[in-house]
Short mmCIF file of C-alpha atoms and ligand atoms in Angstrom, two decimals:
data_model
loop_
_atom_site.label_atom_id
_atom_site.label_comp_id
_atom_site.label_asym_id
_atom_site.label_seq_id
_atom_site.Cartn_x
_atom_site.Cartn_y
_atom_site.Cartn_z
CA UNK A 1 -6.57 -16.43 -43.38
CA UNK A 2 -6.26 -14.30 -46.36
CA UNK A 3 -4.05 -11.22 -46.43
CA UNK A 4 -5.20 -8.05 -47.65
CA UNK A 5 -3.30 -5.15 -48.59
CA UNK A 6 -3.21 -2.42 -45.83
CA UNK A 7 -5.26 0.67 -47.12
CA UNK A 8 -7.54 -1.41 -49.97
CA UNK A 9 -9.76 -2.63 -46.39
CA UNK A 10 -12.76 0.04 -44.98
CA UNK A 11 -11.73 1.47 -42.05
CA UNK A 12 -14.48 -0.73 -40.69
CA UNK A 13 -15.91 -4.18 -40.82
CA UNK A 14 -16.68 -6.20 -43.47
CA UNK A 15 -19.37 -8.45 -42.89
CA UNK A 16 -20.16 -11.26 -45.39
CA UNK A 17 -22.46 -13.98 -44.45
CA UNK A 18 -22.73 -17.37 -46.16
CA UNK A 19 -25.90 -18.36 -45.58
CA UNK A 20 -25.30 -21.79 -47.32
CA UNK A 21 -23.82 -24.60 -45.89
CA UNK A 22 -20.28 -24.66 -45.95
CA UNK A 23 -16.97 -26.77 -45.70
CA UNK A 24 -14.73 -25.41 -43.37
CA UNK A 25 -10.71 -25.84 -43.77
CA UNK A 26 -11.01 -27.45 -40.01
CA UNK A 27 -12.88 -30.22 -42.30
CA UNK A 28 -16.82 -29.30 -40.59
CA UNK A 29 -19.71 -28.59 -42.36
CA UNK A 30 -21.07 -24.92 -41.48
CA UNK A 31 -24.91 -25.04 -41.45
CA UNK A 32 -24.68 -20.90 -40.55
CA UNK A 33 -23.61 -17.70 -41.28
CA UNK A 34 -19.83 -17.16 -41.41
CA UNK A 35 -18.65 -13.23 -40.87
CA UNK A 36 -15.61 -11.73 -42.81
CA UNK A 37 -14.04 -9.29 -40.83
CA UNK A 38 -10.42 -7.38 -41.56
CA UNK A 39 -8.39 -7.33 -38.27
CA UNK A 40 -5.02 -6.25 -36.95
CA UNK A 41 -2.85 -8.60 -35.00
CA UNK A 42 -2.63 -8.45 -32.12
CA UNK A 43 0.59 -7.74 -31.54
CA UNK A 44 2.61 -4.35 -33.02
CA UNK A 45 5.40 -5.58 -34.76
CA UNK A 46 3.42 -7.13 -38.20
CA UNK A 47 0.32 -4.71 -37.86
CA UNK A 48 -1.23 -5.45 -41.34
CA UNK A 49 -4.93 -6.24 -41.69
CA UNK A 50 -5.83 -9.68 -42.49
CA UNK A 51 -9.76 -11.00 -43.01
CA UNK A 52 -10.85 -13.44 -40.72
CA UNK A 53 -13.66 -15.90 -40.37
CA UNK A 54 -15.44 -16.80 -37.94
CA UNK A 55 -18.88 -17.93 -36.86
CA UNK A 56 -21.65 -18.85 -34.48
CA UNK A 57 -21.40 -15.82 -31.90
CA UNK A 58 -22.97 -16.18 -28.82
CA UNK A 59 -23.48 -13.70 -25.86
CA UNK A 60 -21.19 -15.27 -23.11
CA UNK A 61 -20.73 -11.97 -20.82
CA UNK A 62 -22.64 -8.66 -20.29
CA UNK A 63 -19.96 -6.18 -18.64
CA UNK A 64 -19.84 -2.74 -17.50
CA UNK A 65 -18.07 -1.59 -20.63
CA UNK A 66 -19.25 -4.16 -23.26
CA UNK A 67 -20.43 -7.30 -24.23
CA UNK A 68 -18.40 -10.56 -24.60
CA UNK A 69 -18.50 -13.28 -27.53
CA UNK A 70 -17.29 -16.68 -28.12
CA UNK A 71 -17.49 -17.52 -31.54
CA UNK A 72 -15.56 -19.95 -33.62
CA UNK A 73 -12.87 -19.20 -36.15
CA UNK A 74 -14.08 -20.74 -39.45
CA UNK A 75 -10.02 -21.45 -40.04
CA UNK A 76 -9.11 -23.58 -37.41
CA UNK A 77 -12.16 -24.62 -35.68
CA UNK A 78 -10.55 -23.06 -32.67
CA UNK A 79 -13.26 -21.04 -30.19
CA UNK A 80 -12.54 -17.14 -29.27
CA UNK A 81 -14.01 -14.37 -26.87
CA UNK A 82 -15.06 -11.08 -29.12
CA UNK A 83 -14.95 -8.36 -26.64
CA UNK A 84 -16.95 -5.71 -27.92
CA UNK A 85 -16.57 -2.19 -26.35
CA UNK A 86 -18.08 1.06 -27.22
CA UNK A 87 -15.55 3.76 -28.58
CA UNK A 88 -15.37 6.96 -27.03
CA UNK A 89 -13.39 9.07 -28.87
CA UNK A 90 -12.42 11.46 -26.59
CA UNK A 91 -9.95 8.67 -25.15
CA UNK A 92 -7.58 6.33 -26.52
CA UNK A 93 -8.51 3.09 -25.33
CA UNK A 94 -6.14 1.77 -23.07
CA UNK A 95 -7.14 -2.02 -22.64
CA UNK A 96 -6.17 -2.24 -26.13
CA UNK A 97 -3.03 -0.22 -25.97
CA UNK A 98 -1.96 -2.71 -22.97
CA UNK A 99 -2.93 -5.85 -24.43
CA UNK A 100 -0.75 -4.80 -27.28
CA UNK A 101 2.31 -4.98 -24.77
CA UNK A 102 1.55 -8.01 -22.66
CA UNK A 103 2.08 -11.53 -23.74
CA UNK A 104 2.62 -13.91 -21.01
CA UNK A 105 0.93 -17.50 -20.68
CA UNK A 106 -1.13 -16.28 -17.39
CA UNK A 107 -2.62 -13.12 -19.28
CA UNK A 108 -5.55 -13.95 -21.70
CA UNK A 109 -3.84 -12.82 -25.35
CA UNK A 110 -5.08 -10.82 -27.68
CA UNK A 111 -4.99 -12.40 -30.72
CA UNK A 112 -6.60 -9.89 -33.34
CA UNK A 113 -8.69 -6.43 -33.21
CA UNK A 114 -11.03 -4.83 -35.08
CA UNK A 115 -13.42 -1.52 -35.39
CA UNK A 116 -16.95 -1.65 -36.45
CA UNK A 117 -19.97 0.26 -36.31
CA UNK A 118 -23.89 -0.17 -35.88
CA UNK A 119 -26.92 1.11 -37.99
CA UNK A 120 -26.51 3.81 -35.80
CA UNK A 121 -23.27 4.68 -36.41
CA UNK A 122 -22.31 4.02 -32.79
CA UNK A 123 -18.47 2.51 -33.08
CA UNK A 124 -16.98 -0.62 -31.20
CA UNK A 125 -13.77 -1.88 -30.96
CA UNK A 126 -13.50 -5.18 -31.01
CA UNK A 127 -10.53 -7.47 -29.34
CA UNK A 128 -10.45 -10.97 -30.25
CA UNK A 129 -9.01 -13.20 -27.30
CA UNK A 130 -7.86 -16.19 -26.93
CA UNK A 131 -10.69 -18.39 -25.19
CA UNK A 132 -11.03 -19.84 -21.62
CA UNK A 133 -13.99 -22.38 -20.75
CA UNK A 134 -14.66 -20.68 -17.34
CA UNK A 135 -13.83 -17.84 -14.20
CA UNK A 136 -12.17 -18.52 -11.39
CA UNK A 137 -15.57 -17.04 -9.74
CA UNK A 138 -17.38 -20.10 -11.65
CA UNK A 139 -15.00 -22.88 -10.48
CA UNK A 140 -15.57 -21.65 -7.29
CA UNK A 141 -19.06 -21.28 -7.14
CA UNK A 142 -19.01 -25.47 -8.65
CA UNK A 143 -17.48 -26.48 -5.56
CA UNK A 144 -19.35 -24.50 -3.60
CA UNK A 145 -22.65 -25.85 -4.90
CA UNK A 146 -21.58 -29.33 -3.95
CA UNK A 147 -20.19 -28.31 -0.74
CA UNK A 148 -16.64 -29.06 -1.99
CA UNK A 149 -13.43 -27.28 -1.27
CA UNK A 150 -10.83 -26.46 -4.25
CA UNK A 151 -8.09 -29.23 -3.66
CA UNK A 152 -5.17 -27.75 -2.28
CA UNK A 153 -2.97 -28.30 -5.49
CA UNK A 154 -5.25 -26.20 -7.58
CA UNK A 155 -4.90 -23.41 -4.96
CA UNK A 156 -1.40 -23.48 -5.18
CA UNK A 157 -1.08 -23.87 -8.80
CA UNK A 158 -3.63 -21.02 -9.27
CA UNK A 159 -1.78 -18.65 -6.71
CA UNK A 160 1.38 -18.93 -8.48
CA UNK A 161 0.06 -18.58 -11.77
CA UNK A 162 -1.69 -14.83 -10.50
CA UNK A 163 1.30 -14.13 -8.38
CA UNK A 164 3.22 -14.25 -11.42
CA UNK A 165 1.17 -12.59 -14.12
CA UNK A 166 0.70 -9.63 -11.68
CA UNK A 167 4.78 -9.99 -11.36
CA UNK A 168 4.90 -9.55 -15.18
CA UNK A 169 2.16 -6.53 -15.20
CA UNK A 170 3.66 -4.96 -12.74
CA UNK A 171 7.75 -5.33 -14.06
CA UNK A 172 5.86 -2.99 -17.01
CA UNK A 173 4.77 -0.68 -14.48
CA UNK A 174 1.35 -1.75 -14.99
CA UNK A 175 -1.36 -2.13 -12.67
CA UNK A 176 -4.42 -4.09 -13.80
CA UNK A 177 -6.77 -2.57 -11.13
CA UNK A 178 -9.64 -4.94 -11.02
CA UNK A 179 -7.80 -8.28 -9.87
CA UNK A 180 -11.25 -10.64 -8.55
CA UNK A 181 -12.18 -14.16 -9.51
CA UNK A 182 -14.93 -12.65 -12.51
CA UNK A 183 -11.61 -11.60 -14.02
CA UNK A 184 -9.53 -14.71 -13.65
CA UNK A 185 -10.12 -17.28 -16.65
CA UNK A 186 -9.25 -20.86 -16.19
CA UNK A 187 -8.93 -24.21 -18.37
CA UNK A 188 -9.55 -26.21 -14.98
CA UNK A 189 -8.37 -29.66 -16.95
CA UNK A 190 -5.19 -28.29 -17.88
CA UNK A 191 -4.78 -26.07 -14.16
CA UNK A 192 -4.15 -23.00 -16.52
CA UNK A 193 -5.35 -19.51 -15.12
CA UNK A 194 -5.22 -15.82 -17.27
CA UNK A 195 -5.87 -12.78 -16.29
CA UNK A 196 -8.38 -10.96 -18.24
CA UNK A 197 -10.13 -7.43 -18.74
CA UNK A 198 -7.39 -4.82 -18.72
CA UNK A 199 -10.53 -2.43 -19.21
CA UNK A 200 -9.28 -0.82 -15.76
CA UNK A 201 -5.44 -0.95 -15.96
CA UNK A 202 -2.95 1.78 -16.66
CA UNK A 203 0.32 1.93 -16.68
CA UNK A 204 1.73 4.35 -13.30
CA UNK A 205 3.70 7.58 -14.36
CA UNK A 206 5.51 8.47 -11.59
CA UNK A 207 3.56 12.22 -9.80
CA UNK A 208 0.45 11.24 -11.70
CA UNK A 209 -2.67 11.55 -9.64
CA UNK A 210 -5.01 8.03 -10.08
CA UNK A 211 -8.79 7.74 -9.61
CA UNK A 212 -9.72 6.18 -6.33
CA UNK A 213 -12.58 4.88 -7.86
CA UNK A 214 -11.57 1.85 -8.79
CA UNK A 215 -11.60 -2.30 -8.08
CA UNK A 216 -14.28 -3.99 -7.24
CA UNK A 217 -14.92 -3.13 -3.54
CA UNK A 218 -14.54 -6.32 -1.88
CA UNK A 219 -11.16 -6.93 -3.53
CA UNK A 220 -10.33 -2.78 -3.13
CA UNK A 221 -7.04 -2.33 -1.70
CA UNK A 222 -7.36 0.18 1.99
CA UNK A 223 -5.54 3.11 0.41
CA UNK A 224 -7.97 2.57 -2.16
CA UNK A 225 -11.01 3.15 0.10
CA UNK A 226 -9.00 6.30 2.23
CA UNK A 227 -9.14 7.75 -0.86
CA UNK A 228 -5.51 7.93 -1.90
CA UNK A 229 -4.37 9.13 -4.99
CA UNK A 230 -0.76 7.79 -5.50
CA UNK A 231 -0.98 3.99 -4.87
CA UNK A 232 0.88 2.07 -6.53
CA UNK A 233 1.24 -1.89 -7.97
CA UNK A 234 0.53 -3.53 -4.69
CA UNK A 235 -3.03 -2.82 -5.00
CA UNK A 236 -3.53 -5.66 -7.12
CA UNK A 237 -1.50 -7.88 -4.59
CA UNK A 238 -4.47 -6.89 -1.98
CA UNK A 239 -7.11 -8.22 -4.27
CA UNK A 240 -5.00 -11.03 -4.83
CA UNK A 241 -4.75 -11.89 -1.56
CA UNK A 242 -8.55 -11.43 -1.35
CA UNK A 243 -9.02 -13.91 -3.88
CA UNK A 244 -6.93 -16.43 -2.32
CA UNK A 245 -8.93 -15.91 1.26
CA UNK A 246 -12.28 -16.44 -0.48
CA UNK A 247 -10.95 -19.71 -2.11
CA UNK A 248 -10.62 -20.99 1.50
CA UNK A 249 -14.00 -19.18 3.30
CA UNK A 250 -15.76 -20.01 0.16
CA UNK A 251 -17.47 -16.42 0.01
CA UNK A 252 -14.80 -13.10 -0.08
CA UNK A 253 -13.36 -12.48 2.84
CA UNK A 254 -14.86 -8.65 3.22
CA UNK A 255 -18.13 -7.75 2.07
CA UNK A 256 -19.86 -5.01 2.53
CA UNK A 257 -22.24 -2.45 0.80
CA UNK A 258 -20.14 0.67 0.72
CA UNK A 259 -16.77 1.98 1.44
CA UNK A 260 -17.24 2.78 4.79
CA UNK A 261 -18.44 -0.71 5.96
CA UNK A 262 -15.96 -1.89 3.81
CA UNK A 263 -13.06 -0.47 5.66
CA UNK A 264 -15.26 -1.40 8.67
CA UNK A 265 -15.33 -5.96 7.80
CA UNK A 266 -11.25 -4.90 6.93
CA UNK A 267 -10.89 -4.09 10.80
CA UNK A 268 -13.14 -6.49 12.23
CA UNK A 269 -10.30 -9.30 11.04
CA UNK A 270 -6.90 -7.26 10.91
CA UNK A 271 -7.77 -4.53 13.78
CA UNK A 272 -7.89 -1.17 13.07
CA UNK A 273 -4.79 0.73 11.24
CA UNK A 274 -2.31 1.88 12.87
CA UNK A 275 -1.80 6.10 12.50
CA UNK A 276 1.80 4.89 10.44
CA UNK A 277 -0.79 2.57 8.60
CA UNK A 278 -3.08 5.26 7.48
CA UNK A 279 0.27 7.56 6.80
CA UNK A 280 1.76 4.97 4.52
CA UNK A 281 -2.04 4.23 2.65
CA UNK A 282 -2.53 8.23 2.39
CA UNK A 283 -0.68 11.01 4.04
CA UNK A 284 -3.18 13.32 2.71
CA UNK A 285 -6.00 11.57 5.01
CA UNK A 286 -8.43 14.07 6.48
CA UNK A 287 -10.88 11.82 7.57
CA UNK A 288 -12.40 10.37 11.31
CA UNK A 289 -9.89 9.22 13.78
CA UNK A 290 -10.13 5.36 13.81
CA UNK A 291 -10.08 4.05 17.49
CA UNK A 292 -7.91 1.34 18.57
CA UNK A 293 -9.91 -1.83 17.50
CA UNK A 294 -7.98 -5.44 17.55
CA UNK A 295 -9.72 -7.61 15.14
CA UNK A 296 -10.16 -11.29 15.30
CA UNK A 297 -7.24 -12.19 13.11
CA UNK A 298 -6.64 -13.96 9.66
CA UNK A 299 -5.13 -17.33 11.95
CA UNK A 300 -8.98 -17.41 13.73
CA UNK A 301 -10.73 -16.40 10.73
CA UNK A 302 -9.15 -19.65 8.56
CA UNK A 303 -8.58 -21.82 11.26
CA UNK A 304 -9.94 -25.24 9.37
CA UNK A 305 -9.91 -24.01 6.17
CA UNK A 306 -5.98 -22.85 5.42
CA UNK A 307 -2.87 -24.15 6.69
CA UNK A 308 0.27 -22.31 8.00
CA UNK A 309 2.01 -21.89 4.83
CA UNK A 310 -1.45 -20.82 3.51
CA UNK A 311 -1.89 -18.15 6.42
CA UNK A 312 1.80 -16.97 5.86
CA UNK A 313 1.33 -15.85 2.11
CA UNK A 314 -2.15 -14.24 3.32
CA UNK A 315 -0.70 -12.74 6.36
CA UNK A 316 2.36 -11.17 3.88
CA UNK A 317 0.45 -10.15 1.28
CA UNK A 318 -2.70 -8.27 3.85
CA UNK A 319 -1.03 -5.37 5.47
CA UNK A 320 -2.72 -1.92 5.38
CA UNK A 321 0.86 -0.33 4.66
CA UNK A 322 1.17 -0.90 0.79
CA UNK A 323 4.92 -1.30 1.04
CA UNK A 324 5.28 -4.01 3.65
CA UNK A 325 3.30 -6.27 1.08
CA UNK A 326 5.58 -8.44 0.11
CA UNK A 327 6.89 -8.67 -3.43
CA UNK A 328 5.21 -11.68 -5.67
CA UNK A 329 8.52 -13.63 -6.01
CA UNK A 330 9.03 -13.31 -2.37
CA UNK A 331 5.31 -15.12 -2.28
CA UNK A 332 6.11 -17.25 -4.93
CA UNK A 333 9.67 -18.86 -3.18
CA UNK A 334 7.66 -18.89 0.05
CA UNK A 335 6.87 -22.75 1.37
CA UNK A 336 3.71 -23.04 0.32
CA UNK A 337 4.31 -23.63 -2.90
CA UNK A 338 6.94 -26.03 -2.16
CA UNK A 339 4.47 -28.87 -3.82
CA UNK A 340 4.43 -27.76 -6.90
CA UNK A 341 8.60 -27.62 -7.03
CA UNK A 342 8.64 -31.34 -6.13
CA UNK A 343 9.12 -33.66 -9.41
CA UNK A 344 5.78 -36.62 -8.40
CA UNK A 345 3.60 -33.68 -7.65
CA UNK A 346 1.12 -34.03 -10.30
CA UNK A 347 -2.37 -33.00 -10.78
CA UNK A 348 -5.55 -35.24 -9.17
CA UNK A 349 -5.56 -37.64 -11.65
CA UNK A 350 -2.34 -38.05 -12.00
CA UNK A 351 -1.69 -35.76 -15.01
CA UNK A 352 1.80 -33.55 -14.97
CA UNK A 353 1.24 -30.09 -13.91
CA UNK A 354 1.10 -27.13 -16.14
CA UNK A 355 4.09 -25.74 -17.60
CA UNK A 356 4.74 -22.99 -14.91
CA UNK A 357 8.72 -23.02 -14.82
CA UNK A 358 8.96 -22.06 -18.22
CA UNK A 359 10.04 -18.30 -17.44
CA UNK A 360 10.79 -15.64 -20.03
CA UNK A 361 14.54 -14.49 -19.16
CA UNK A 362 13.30 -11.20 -18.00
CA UNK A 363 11.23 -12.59 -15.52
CA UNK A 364 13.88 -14.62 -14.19
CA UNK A 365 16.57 -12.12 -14.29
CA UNK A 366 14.17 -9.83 -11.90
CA UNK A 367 14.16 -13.00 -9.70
CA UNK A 368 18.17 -12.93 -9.93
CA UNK A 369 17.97 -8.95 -8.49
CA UNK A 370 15.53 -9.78 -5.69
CA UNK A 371 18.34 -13.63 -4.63
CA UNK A 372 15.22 -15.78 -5.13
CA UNK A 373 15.94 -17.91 -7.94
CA UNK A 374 16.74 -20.94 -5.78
CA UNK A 375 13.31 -20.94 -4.23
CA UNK A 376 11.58 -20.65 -7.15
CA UNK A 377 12.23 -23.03 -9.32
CA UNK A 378 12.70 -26.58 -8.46
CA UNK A 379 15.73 -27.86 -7.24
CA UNK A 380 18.08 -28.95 -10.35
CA UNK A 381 15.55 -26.98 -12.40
CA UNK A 382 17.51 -23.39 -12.84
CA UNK A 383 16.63 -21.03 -15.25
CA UNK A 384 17.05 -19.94 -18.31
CA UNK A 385 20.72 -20.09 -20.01
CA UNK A 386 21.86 -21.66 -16.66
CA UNK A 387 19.65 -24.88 -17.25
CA UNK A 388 21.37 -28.47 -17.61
CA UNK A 389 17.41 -29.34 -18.45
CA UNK A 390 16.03 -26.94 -21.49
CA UNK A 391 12.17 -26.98 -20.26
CA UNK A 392 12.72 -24.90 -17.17
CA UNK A 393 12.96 -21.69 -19.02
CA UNK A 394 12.50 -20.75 -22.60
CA UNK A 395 15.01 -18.20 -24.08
CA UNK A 396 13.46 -14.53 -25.20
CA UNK A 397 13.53 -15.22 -28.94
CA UNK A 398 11.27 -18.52 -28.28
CA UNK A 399 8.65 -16.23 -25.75
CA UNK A 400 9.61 -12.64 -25.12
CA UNK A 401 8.74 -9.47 -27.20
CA UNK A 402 11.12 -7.30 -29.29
CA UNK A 403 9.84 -4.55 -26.95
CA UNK A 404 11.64 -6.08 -23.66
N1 ATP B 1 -11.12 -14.58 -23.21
C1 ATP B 1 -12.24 -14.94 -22.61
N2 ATP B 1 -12.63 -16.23 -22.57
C2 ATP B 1 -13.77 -16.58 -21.96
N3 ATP B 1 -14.60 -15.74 -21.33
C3 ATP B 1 -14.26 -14.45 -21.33
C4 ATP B 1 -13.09 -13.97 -21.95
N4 ATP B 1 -13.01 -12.64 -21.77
C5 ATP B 1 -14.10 -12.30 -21.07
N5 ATP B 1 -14.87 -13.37 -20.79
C6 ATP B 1 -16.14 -13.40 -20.04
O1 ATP B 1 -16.79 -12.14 -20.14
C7 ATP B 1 -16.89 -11.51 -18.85
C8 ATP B 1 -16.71 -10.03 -18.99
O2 ATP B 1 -15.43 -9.76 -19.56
P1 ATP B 1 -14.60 -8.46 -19.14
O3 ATP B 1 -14.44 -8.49 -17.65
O4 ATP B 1 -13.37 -8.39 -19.96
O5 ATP B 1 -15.63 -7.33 -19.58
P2 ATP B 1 -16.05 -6.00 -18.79
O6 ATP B 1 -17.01 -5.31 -19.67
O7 ATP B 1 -14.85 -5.25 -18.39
O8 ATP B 1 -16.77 -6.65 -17.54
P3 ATP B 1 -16.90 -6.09 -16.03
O9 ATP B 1 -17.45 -4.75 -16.11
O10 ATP B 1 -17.83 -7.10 -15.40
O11 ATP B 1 -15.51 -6.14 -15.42
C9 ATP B 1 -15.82 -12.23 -17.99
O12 ATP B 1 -16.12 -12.20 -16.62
C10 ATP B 1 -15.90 -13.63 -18.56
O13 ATP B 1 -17.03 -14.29 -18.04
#
């Protein structure tokens, strides 16, 4: 990686392509093109512009906003996504300005970003990511096609691991607004998940009217489908909740074509919202009176699939009234998890589980203010500064941003 002088670079993309063979430093022999482009980090604090390598781009994802990459870096020999996304100049694009803020091990990272244009002189931003070898929504759909369910200490390693990224996103006052398995990577030999595609977030400013628009509608929140306005975080712990229903039902948990029917398979299972419900999701509601439905219930709906502890996170986190969701930590300390606090849990084949105690301090300090520290983490496992074992939590110089 060669470092360029800021200023001497075009404000766009420089392409060069080897067409000879080539010796890369990762010690294999490049039979293809290799393209030179000058990027940004991706983080603020040392924004210079460096050239990097890379080759063999393929098409791995066709979006609503752009098309996704992996290519390899000619450096390292290490594979990356190349998210490419139209510029519109009349906005700033946020998922960059986001990405720039958030580094936590379950959010995909942005490792570098670049602009570039076509023969047409249409312009793209590019963001370089980190890679992951599949979606959640794949993994699923593997077990599905083999009539297998997700072993129940994936489930709970993947819960936790969204329970807490959405923790972090939403500590910045951040909601990602498009939480569903298409946007959850995974690295399903190491039990890692990331959030990715911060192409809907924003961060909340309190009195600031939101589009309603928004979420995939089978993981859209209800206040989302009445049409309100001012919701807030716990949108994304709907759609998280979603997610973890359709891991156990094997398809989501509400489908439907349209809003309307959507609100519609929501009542068929929790009953129809109360007139408090429909206050707390939007007081500004002006639709059709909803009659006094039951529905069948989330214990009914899962019965075989998910056990108690299973239908008590679902059954917290699945309440029309955005506030009485309960907060992620709360969900994260609750006994279903339990497993993955005990020291011989380890994954199927006997591998040790993913690193997820290793908490930046400000996470843990939130889990101070909300007294749930000691269900968190594993017994004898306490966090950061207060550790008599140094892996439970790493310290903010080793993890955390100058910006916290
Ligand atoms: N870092 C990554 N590693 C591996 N695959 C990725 C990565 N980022 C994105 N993808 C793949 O590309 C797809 C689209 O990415 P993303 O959701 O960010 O784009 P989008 O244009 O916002 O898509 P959509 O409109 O479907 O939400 C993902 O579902 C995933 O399959």
């Amino acid at each position: 990686m060669r470092r360029v002088e800021p200023n001497t670079m075009p404000l766009y993309v420089t392409k060069k392509t080897h067409k000879r063979t080539s010796l890369a430093p990762h010690g294999k022999r490049i039979l293809m093109p290799v393209t030179t482009v000058a990027v940004r980090a991706g983080y603020a604090r040392n924004d210079h512009e460096f050239e990097i390598k890379y080759y063999d781009p393929k098409v791995i994802g066709n979006g609503t906003f752009g098309v996704v990459y992996i290519a390899t870096l000619y450096e390292t020999g290490d594979k990356i996504a190349i998210k490419k996304v139209e510029i519109d100049k009349r906005f700033k694009n946020r998922e960059l300005q986001l990405m720039k803020r958030l580094e936590h091990p379950n959010i995909v990272r942005l490792l570098y970003h670049y602009e570039s244009v076509d023969d047409h002189k249409n312009e793209y931003l590019n963001l370089m990511l980190e890679f992951l070898p599949k979606t959640f929504h794949q993994l699923l759909r593997s077990y599905k096609q083999v009539d297998a369910c997700l072993p129940s200490i994936y489930v709970k390693l993947y819960m936790f691991q969204l329970l807490r990224a959405l923790n972090y996103i939403h500590m910045h006052k951040i909601v990602h607004r498009d939480v569903k398995p298409q946007n959850l990577l995974v690295n399903h030999e190491l039990a890692l998940l990331k959030i990715c595609d911060f192409g809907s977030a924003k961060e909340l400013q309190e009195g600031d009217s939101n589009i309603t628009y928004i979420c995939s509608r089978y993981y859209r929140a209800p206040e989302l489908l009445f049409n309100s306005t001012e919701y807030g975080t716990t949108i994304d712990l709907w759609s998280a909740s979603t997610v973890m229903a359709e891991i156990y039902l094997k398809s989501p948990i509400f489908s439907a074509d349209n809003a309307i029917d959507q609100i519609v398979q929501i009542i068929k299972v929790l009953g129809a919202p109360t007139r408090k419900d429909i206050e707390s999701m939007n007081p500004k509601y002006a639709g059709v009176p909803i009659s006094d439905v039951p529905g069948i219930g989330l214990a009914k709906l899962l019965k075989g699939h998910a056990s108690s502890h299973a239908l008590e996170v679902l059954g917290s986190l699945l309440k029309y009234n955005p506030n009485e969701r309960a907060h992620p930590l709360e969900i994260l300390s609750m006994q279903f998890f339990d497993d993955l606090r005990k020291p011989e849990t380890t994954l199927p084949d006997g591998a040790p589980l993913p690193p997820i105690f290793e908490w930046y301090q400000r996470e843990v300090e939130l889990s101070y203010t909300v007294k749930l520290q000691a269900s968190i983490f594993p017994t004898r496992r306490t966090p950061a500064g207060r550790s008599s074992n140094s892996e439970s939590s790493k310290s903010d110089s080793n993890l955390s941003k100058s910006s916290w």
